[in-house]
Tab-separated table of C-alpha atoms and ligand atoms in Angstrom:
chain	number	residue	atom	x	y	z
A	673	MET	CA	77.404	80.443	78.007
A	674	THR	CA	80.625	81.576	78.496
A	675	SER	CA	83.821	79.525	78.525
A	676	VAL	CA	85.343	81.538	81.222
A	677	SER	CA	85.944	79.460	84.313
A	678	ARG	CA	85.480	81.556	87.916
A	679	PRO	CA	89.161	81.360	88.682
A	680	LYS	CA	90.405	82.841	85.315
A	681	ALA	CA	87.479	85.462	85.440
A	682	ALA	CA	89.371	86.328	89.027
A	683	ILE	CA	92.473	86.520	87.599
A	684	ALA	CA	91.385	88.589	84.616
A	685	ASP	CA	89.921	91.292	87.018
A	686	ARG	CA	93.065	91.182	89.082
A	687	LEU	CA	95.199	92.055	85.847
A	688	ALA	CA	92.654	94.679	85.240
A	689	GLU	CA	92.792	96.127	88.642
A	690	ALA	CA	96.141	96.251	88.381
A	691	ARG	CA	96.807	97.857	85.468
A	692	GLU	CA	94.252	100.549	86.457
A	693	ARG	CA	96.561	101.395	89.498
A	694	THR	CA	99.621	101.743	87.181
A	695	LEU	CA	97.965	103.962	84.740
A	696	ALA	CA	96.738	106.100	87.542
A	697	LEU	CA	99.600	106.823	89.152
A	698	ILE	CA	101.210	108.282	85.814
A	699	GLU	CA	97.885	109.902	84.643
A	700	PRO	CA	98.966	113.390	86.009
A	701	LEU	CA	102.289	113.147	83.780
A	702	ASP	CA	102.639	114.263	80.271
A	703	ASP	CA	105.142	112.175	77.555
A	704	GLU	CA	107.862	114.324	78.446
A	705	GLN	CA	107.717	113.528	82.258
A	706	LEU	CA	107.307	109.983	81.439
A	707	ASN	CA	110.633	109.989	79.444
A	708	ARG	CA	112.391	112.421	81.479
A	709	VAL	CA	115.514	110.648	83.450
A	710	TYR	CA	114.892	112.237	87.274
A	711	SER	CA	117.903	110.084	88.588
A	712	PRO	CA	120.585	108.106	87.343
A	713	ILE	CA	119.658	105.023	89.962
A	714	LEU	CA	115.816	105.065	88.869
A	715	SER	CA	114.519	104.411	85.296
A	716	PRO	CA	112.599	106.967	83.030
A	717	LEU	CA	108.988	105.642	83.995
A	718	ALA	CA	108.475	105.087	80.145
A	719	TRP	CA	110.815	102.202	80.616
A	720	ASP	CA	109.117	100.922	83.664
A	721	LEU	CA	105.816	100.683	81.747
A	722	GLY	CA	107.494	98.987	78.971
A	723	HIS	CA	108.934	96.752	80.807
A	724	ILE	CA	105.845	95.646	82.617
A	725	ALA	CA	104.276	95.310	79.483
A	726	ASN	CA	107.162	93.041	77.803
A	727	PHE	CA	107.753	91.100	81.169
A	728	GLU	CA	104.017	89.909	80.669
A	729	GLU	CA	104.400	89.230	76.996
A	730	LEU	CA	107.337	87.257	77.471
A	731	TRP	CA	105.751	85.061	79.943
A	732	LEU	CA	102.150	85.099	79.592
A	733	VAL	CA	101.772	85.443	75.780
A	734	GLN	CA	105.176	84.000	74.421
A	735	THR	CA	106.113	80.968	77.042
A	736	ILE	CA	102.657	80.026	78.170
A	737	GLY	CA	100.908	81.183	74.730
A	738	ASP	CA	103.494	80.063	72.273
A	739	ARG	CA	102.944	82.966	70.421
A	740	ASP	CA	105.615	85.566	68.735
A	741	PRO	CA	106.418	88.934	70.323
A	742	LEU	CA	104.688	92.133	68.675
A	743	HIS	CA	108.016	94.066	68.268
A	744	GLY	CA	110.753	91.350	67.593
A	745	ASP	CA	113.624	91.540	69.548
A	746	LEU	CA	112.486	94.677	71.179
A	747	GLY	CA	112.395	92.808	74.506
A	748	ARG	CA	116.219	93.198	74.543
A	749	PHE	CA	116.282	96.684	75.558
A	750	TYR	CA	113.630	95.523	78.571
A	751	ASP	CA	116.028	93.081	80.350
A	752	ALA	CA	116.582	94.664	83.870
A	753	ILE	CA	119.870	92.944	84.185
A	754	GLU	CA	121.155	93.446	80.285
A	755	ASN	CA	120.522	97.025	80.694
A	756	PRO	CA	121.501	99.049	83.970
A	757	ARG	CA	119.293	101.849	85.236
A	758	LYS	CA	121.726	104.510	84.200
A	759	THR	CA	121.747	103.585	80.637
A	760	ARG	CA	117.896	103.038	80.336
A	761	GLY	CA	117.103	107.042	79.156
A	762	GLU	CA	119.221	106.511	76.040
A	763	LEU	CA	117.586	103.123	74.920
A	764	PRO	CA	115.455	102.808	71.787
A	765	ILE	CA	112.278	101.603	73.730
A	766	LEU	CA	108.710	102.553	72.948
A	767	ARG	CA	107.594	106.031	73.561
A	768	ASP	CA	104.222	107.730	74.086
A	769	ALA	CA	101.511	106.434	71.876
A	770	GLU	CA	103.311	103.408	70.873
A	771	LEU	CA	103.853	102.718	74.329
A	772	ARG	CA	100.284	102.795	75.420
A	773	ALA	CA	99.191	100.928	72.473
A	774	TYR	CA	101.852	98.333	73.416
A	775	LEU	CA	100.668	98.120	77.168
A	776	SER	CA	97.067	97.497	75.731
A	777	ASP	CA	97.817	95.285	72.634
A	778	VAL	CA	100.098	92.558	74.977
A	779	ARG	CA	97.189	92.422	77.502
A	780	GLU	CA	94.529	91.758	74.784
A	781	ARG	CA	96.851	88.616	73.964
A	782	THR	CA	97.386	87.724	77.303
A	783	LEU	CA	93.267	87.364	77.702
A	784	GLU	CA	93.821	85.445	74.707
A	785	VAL	CA	95.861	83.008	76.238
A	786	LEU	CA	94.221	83.070	79.543
A	787	ASP	CA	91.339	81.735	77.908
A	788	GLU	CA	93.208	78.939	76.436
A	789	VAL	CA	95.078	77.407	79.579
A	790	GLU	CA	94.550	75.073	81.963
A	791	ILE	CA	95.215	76.477	85.715
A	792	GLU	CA	94.157	73.879	87.693
A	793	ALA	CA	96.055	73.397	90.973
A	794	ASP	CA	97.957	70.072	89.897
A	795	ALA	CA	98.603	71.114	86.408
A	796	GLU	CA	101.514	69.368	84.560
A	797	ASP	CA	103.386	72.326	83.728
A	798	PRO	CA	104.689	74.062	87.354
A	799	LEU	CA	104.399	77.679	85.760
A	800	LEU	CA	100.708	76.901	85.556
A	801	ARG	CA	100.059	75.043	88.808
A	802	GLU	CA	98.117	77.441	91.153
A	803	ALA	CA	98.367	79.693	88.484
A	804	PHE	CA	101.957	80.647	89.490
A	805	VAL	CA	102.726	82.438	86.256
A	806	TYR	CA	99.709	85.026	86.659
A	807	GLU	CA	100.561	85.210	90.282
A	808	LEU	CA	104.210	86.275	89.088
A	809	LEU	CA	102.906	88.741	86.776
A	810	LEU	CA	100.221	90.580	89.195
A	811	ALA	CA	103.424	90.745	91.839
A	812	HIS	CA	105.437	92.145	89.309
A	813	GLU	CA	103.513	94.928	88.049
A	814	HIS	CA	102.611	95.544	91.630
A	815	GLN	CA	106.245	95.679	92.552
A	816	HIS	CA	106.931	98.211	89.458
A	817	ASN	CA	104.342	100.492	90.946
A	818	GLU	CA	106.697	100.803	93.762
A	819	THR	CA	109.500	101.674	91.894
A	820	MET	CA	107.595	104.317	89.862
A	821	LEU	CA	106.922	105.827	93.371
A	822	GLN	CA	110.337	105.823	94.027
A	823	LEU	CA	110.793	108.546	91.262
A	824	LEU	CA	107.489	110.071	91.445
A	825	GLN	CA	108.713	111.408	94.896
A	826	MET	CA	111.099	113.616	92.549
A	827	VAL	CA	108.462	115.027	90.860
A	828	ASP	CA	107.559	118.520	91.545
A	829	GLY	CA	104.004	118.879	92.595
A	830	TYR	CA	103.172	115.569	91.776
A	831	GLU	CA	99.222	115.248	92.608
A	832	PRO	CA	97.834	111.773	92.884
A	833	VAL	CA	94.345	111.161	90.584
A	834	ARG	CA	93.391	108.984	93.846
A	835	SER	CA	93.976	108.979	97.611
A	836	GLU	CA	93.060	108.194	100.920
A	837	PRO	CA	93.738	109.039	104.499
A	838	VAL	CA	96.564	107.364	106.109
A	839	PRO	CA	94.654	104.248	108.046
A	840	GLY	CA	95.238	103.286	111.740
A	841	ALA	CA	95.087	104.987	115.242
A	842	ALA	CA	98.164	105.646	117.327
A	843	GLY	CA	98.702	104.137	120.607
A	844	THR	CA	101.707	104.095	123.104
A	845	GLY	CA	103.668	101.237	124.766
A	846	PRO	CA	106.743	100.054	125.864
A	847	GLU	CA	109.646	101.213	123.940
A	848	MET	CA	110.897	97.586	123.567
A	849	VAL	CA	108.891	94.207	123.408
A	850	ALA	CA	110.519	90.646	124.050
A	851	VAL	CA	110.633	87.903	121.697
A	852	ASP	CA	111.255	84.525	122.995
A	853	GLY	CA	114.372	82.342	122.017
A	854	GLY	CA	114.389	78.838	120.915
A	855	GLU	CA	113.219	77.529	117.213
A	856	HIS	CA	111.526	79.659	114.820
A	857	ILE	CA	110.171	78.273	111.573
A	858	VAL	CA	110.953	81.116	108.941
A	859	GLY	CA	110.156	80.836	105.119
A	860	ALA	CA	107.096	80.412	102.764
A	861	PRO	CA	104.886	77.206	102.860
A	862	GLY	CA	105.395	75.205	99.947
A	863	LYS	CA	101.800	75.661	98.956
A	864	GLY	CA	100.314	79.197	97.647
A	865	PHE	CA	102.528	82.185	95.936
A	866	ALA	CA	105.795	82.876	96.969
A	867	TYR	CA	109.279	83.759	95.556
A	868	ASP	CA	111.879	81.227	95.090
A	869	ASN	CA	114.188	83.253	97.731
A	870	GLU	CA	111.379	82.706	100.512
A	871	ARG	CA	111.693	78.566	100.358
A	872	PRO	CA	112.371	76.036	101.963
A	873	ARG	CA	110.786	76.826	105.242
A	874	HIS	CA	113.113	76.061	107.610
A	875	ALA	CA	113.782	76.087	111.342
A	876	VAL	CA	115.877	78.382	112.773
A	877	GLU	CA	117.214	78.894	116.332
A	878	LEU	CA	116.914	82.264	117.913
A	879	GLY	CA	118.527	83.456	121.369
A	880	PRO	CA	115.871	85.648	123.218
A	881	PHE	CA	116.030	89.307	121.947
A	882	GLU	CA	113.997	92.347	122.329
A	883	ILE	CA	112.808	94.527	119.242
A	884	ASP	CA	111.368	98.078	119.054
A	885	ARG	CA	107.697	98.321	119.484
A	886	ALA	CA	107.262	100.644	116.645
A	887	PRO	CA	109.746	101.826	113.664
A	888	VAL	CA	112.806	104.387	114.874
A	889	THR	CA	111.005	107.968	114.506
A	890	ASN	CA	112.306	111.091	112.963
A	891	GLY	CA	112.222	112.596	116.148
A	892	ALA	CA	115.090	110.090	117.831
A	893	TYR	CA	116.924	110.073	114.362
A	894	ILE	CA	117.035	114.037	114.661
A	895	GLN	CA	118.531	113.469	117.765
A	896	PHE	CA	121.223	111.151	116.335
A	897	ILE	CA	121.756	113.398	113.635
A	898	GLU	CA	122.339	116.329	116.166
A	899	GLU	CA	124.540	114.327	118.395
A	900	THR	CA	126.864	112.707	115.759
A	901	GLY	CA	126.937	115.022	112.628
A	902	ALA	CA	125.326	112.217	110.658
A	903	GLU	CA	123.841	112.737	107.121
A	904	PRO	CA	120.385	113.749	107.395
A	905	PRO	CA	117.827	111.080	105.341
A	906	MET	CA	117.257	111.865	101.981
A	907	TYR	CA	115.046	114.699	100.784
A	908	TRP	CA	115.711	116.645	104.216
A	909	GLU	CA	116.707	120.030	104.416
A	910	ARG	CA	117.454	122.442	107.130
A	911	ASP	CA	115.200	125.148	107.590
A	912	GLY	CA	116.616	127.610	110.391
A	913	GLU	CA	116.162	125.609	113.672
A	914	GLY	CA	114.421	122.597	112.324
A	915	TRP	CA	114.305	120.189	109.057
A	916	VAL	CA	111.826	120.229	106.377
A	917	ARG	CA	111.267	117.410	103.562
A	918	THR	CA	109.917	117.577	100.182
A	919	ALA	CA	108.654	114.203	98.965
A	920	MET	CA	105.696	113.035	96.947
A	921	GLY	CA	105.270	116.742	95.266
A	922	ARG	CA	104.607	118.339	99.057
A	923	ARG	CA	107.154	120.211	101.072
A	924	GLU	CA	106.781	120.015	104.648
A	925	PRO	CA	108.053	120.479	108.172
A	926	VAL	CA	109.714	117.252	109.175
A	927	ASP	CA	106.939	115.171	111.802
A	928	PRO	CA	108.768	114.100	114.726
A	929	ALA	CA	106.260	111.485	115.298
A	930	HIS	CA	106.281	109.541	111.971
A	931	PRO	CA	108.760	106.992	111.364
A	932	VAL	CA	112.175	108.201	109.569
A	933	ILE	CA	112.376	106.987	105.995
A	934	HIS	CA	114.899	107.164	102.876
A	935	VAL	CA	117.603	106.275	105.046
A	936	SER	CA	120.477	103.608	103.943
A	937	TRP	CA	121.436	100.625	105.637
A	938	HIS	CA	124.763	101.969	106.534
A	939	GLU	CA	122.705	104.824	108.675
A	940	ALA	CA	120.312	102.673	109.981
A	941	ASP	CA	123.221	100.624	111.407
A	942	ALA	CA	124.926	103.500	112.812
A	943	PHE	CA	121.859	104.782	114.745
A	944	ALA	CA	121.282	101.360	116.017
A	945	ARG	CA	124.797	101.515	117.712
A	946	TRP	CA	124.397	105.363	118.760
A	947	ALA	CA	121.273	103.979	120.622
A	948	GLY	CA	123.068	100.930	122.374
A	949	LYS	CA	121.473	98.304	120.059
A	950	ARG	CA	121.825	96.655	116.785
A	951	LEU	CA	119.567	95.821	113.406
A	952	PRO	CA	117.478	92.896	114.008
A	953	THR	CA	118.654	90.052	111.851
A	954	GLU	CA	116.111	88.910	108.686
A	955	HIS	CA	114.841	85.949	111.298
A	956	GLU	CA	114.391	87.582	113.985
A	957	TRP	CA	112.348	90.246	112.236
A	958	GLU	CA	110.215	87.138	110.781
A	959	ALA	CA	109.680	85.974	114.564
A	960	ALA	CA	108.580	89.249	115.653
A	961	CYS	CA	106.428	89.985	112.556
A	962	ALA	CA	104.273	86.570	113.567
A	963	GLY	CA	100.866	87.237	113.812
A	964	ALA	CA	100.776	90.812	111.910
A	965	ASP	CA	97.687	91.074	109.796
A	966	ARG	CA	98.383	92.850	106.572
A	967	GLU	CA	95.009	93.897	105.939
A	968	ARG	CA	95.089	96.006	109.199
A	969	ALA	CA	98.399	98.074	108.056
A	970	ASN	CA	99.535	101.261	106.010
A	971	LEU	CA	100.420	99.341	102.675
A	972	ASP	CA	98.654	99.689	99.350
A	973	GLN	CA	100.217	103.109	98.185
A	974	LEU	CA	96.863	105.032	98.447
A	975	SER	CA	98.197	106.732	101.793
A	976	PHE	CA	100.791	108.262	100.093
A	977	GLY	CA	102.994	108.566	103.227
A	978	THR	CA	103.687	106.611	106.552
A	979	ALA	CA	101.239	107.085	109.537
A	980	PRO	CA	102.898	108.101	113.018
A	981	ALA	CA	104.814	105.149	114.403
A	982	GLY	CA	102.879	103.173	116.963
A	983	ALA	CA	99.885	103.687	114.720
A	984	HIS	CA	97.593	100.139	113.906
A	985	ALA	CA	98.291	99.626	118.041
A	986	ASP	CA	94.818	97.291	117.878
A	987	ALA	CA	96.703	95.131	115.552
A	988	PRO	CA	99.880	94.382	116.677
A	989	ALA	CA	102.100	91.419	116.324
A	990	SER	CA	102.188	88.566	118.737
A	991	CYS	CA	104.859	89.818	120.682
A	992	GLY	CA	103.372	93.339	120.482
A	993	ALA	CA	105.194	94.950	118.209
A	994	VAL	CA	103.041	97.344	115.393
A	995	GLN	CA	103.851	98.406	112.168
A	996	MET	CA	105.580	95.393	111.021
A	997	LEU	CA	104.106	95.370	107.895
A	998	GLY	CA	103.375	98.352	106.210
A	999	ASP	CA	104.699	102.089	106.501
A	1000	VAL	CA	108.390	101.566	105.978
A	1001	TRP	CA	110.652	98.591	104.485
A	1002	GLU	CA	112.771	97.651	107.622
A	1003	TRP	CA	116.344	97.250	106.976
A	1004	THR	CA	118.098	94.176	108.890
A	1005	SER	CA	121.468	92.993	109.506
A	1006	SER	CA	121.251	90.207	107.418
A	1007	ASP	CA	123.143	89.766	103.604
A	1008	PHE	CA	120.859	88.582	101.353
A	1009	LEU	CA	121.444	84.767	100.739
A	1010	ALA	CA	120.077	81.454	99.619
A	1011	TYR	CA	118.020	79.142	102.446
A	1012	PRO	CA	119.700	75.433	102.896
A	1013	GLY	CA	118.028	73.927	100.019
A	1014	PHE	CA	117.301	76.657	97.749
A	1015	ALA	CA	116.260	75.850	94.391
A	1016	PRO	CA	115.820	78.821	91.287
A	1017	PHE	CA	112.403	79.096	90.294
A	1018	PRO	CA	111.292	80.222	87.491
A	1019	TYR	CA	114.587	81.558	86.515
A	1020	PRO	CA	117.995	82.477	88.437
A	1021	GLU	CA	118.025	86.000	87.405
A	1022	TYR	CA	115.124	86.621	90.038
A	1023	SER	CA	117.034	85.924	93.157
A	1024	GLN	CA	120.124	83.714	92.779
A	1025	VAL	CA	122.297	85.873	90.865
A	1026	PHE	CA	121.655	88.555	93.793
A	1027	PHE	CA	122.757	86.060	96.488
A	1028	GLY	CA	126.045	86.962	98.328
A	1029	ASP	CA	127.426	89.964	100.876
A	1030	THR	CA	126.520	92.900	98.529
A	1031	TYR	CA	122.686	92.960	99.171
A	1032	LYS	CA	121.111	93.574	102.682
A	1033	VAL	CA	117.601	92.207	103.215
A	1034	LEU	CA	114.538	94.293	104.235
A	1035	ARG	CA	111.187	93.087	105.438
A	1036	GLY	CA	107.773	93.938	106.095
A	1037	GLY	CA	106.818	96.662	103.092
A	1038	ALA	CA	106.248	100.401	103.104
A	1039	TRP	CA	103.121	102.301	102.706
A	1040	ALA	CA	104.210	102.564	98.983
A	1041	THR	CA	104.099	98.566	98.745
A	1042	ARG	CA	100.790	96.994	97.292
A	1043	THR	CA	99.142	94.524	99.822
A	1044	ASN	CA	99.044	91.801	97.229
A	1045	THR	CA	102.844	91.669	97.413
A	1046	ILE	CA	103.806	91.183	101.171
A	1047	ARG	CA	103.764	88.418	103.574
A	1048	PRO	CA	106.036	87.684	106.251
A	1049	SER	CA	108.337	85.748	104.593
A	1050	PHE	CA	108.799	88.181	101.724
A	1051	ARG	CA	112.653	89.036	101.310
A	1052	ASN	CA	113.545	92.180	99.588
A	1053	TRP	CA	117.183	93.352	99.040
A	1054	ASP	CA	118.914	96.236	98.163
A	1055	LEU	CA	122.476	97.694	98.270
A	1056	PRO	CA	123.479	99.061	101.674
A	1057	GLN	CA	123.889	102.769	100.684
A	1058	ARG	CA	120.368	103.213	98.862
A	1059	ARG	CA	117.842	105.646	100.151
A	1060	GLN	CA	115.357	106.600	97.339
A	1061	ILE	CA	113.678	103.099	98.328
A	1062	PHE	CA	110.877	103.595	100.772
A	1063	ALA	CA	113.224	102.071	104.066
A	1064	GLY	CA	113.462	102.695	107.891
A	1065	PHE	CA	114.027	100.460	110.567
A	1066	ARG	CA	113.708	99.594	114.151
A	1067	CYS	CA	116.491	98.079	116.492
A	1068	ALA	CA	116.970	94.979	118.549
A	1069	ARG	CA	119.081	93.766	121.363
A	1070	ASP	CA	119.720	90.321	123.014
A	1071	ALA	CA	117.740	89.991	126.140
A	1072	GLY	CA	118.924	89.854	129.806
B	1624	FE2	FE1	110.481	93.907	86.708
């Protein structure tokens, strides 16, 4: 007889699956590449890997399992707020064989603790209720996989060990679709896993508006660059009359039919004004996303690139927009602010310390986002000048 309950076995399987994916991403790289600093705005991969293990140790072994850490106060070097990205290459972090051993030793202890805890829906500890802390850990590893891909973009000749064709057939339709004004409900419901910043769910009043049916394409962006002299997206360079891009180890001509990606918020905003439109607010975006299906979207990383704009035409949102989920993160006009009645959980450093007018909200996830991470209420945020993230956009305008 086994003492492992079915929900616990499911959690253990999902933890194993997340780790398999993390390790597959770095399988083509040697230790030198894991330790190398490719960009001051990105951590070396060795830091991300140690941070994934350390975050797991902190929450699932120390906090939940009440055990001591394996490496004393090493955890302070893996604190994302204490250690800005540009300093992480110099830190005395675990490397090479020691790093790999840490990942598996922590996991072994995590599974020991999982066997001991109660994760019932009505568990007394809010961290264990609905297995919150395990969902948090899974989401954390998944989200770090996307950060790792931002760096892997820069690795010359990177060859994934596992990839799948880009899903979704392209279709055509009107340039913009309409969304009714009135009261719309935004945010995550009270039950089920979501981050603190998605709550509480609340009503917002929106004016009627139109939104682009599909993300803005490279073709449209080239026109914008040529007419205004704007900077090209990150990873592009001129090639005679045309453009080529180098990303995910490949150099190829820019495909005008694909969504533009690796543009900053400032660039997206300038494009929208040039086009006689504007960026949608995050709540307009969420209203337009209603009815979208994350299982029929270019998510989960294995496509290693975007689908053409207009793909997944057979799985539109209720308003008729396509690719609201997947392909590219979409910049919105909104600052990252607390929802009315916000309460930090499980710690203020997840969202609260970032609230204000410094960061802009992105929605919808990209090809590089794991499916489990994304939902219509999910709010991502970044600095408006950032371009290494997998971000594009679509435009909106007031109706009538
Ligand atoms: Fe993290």
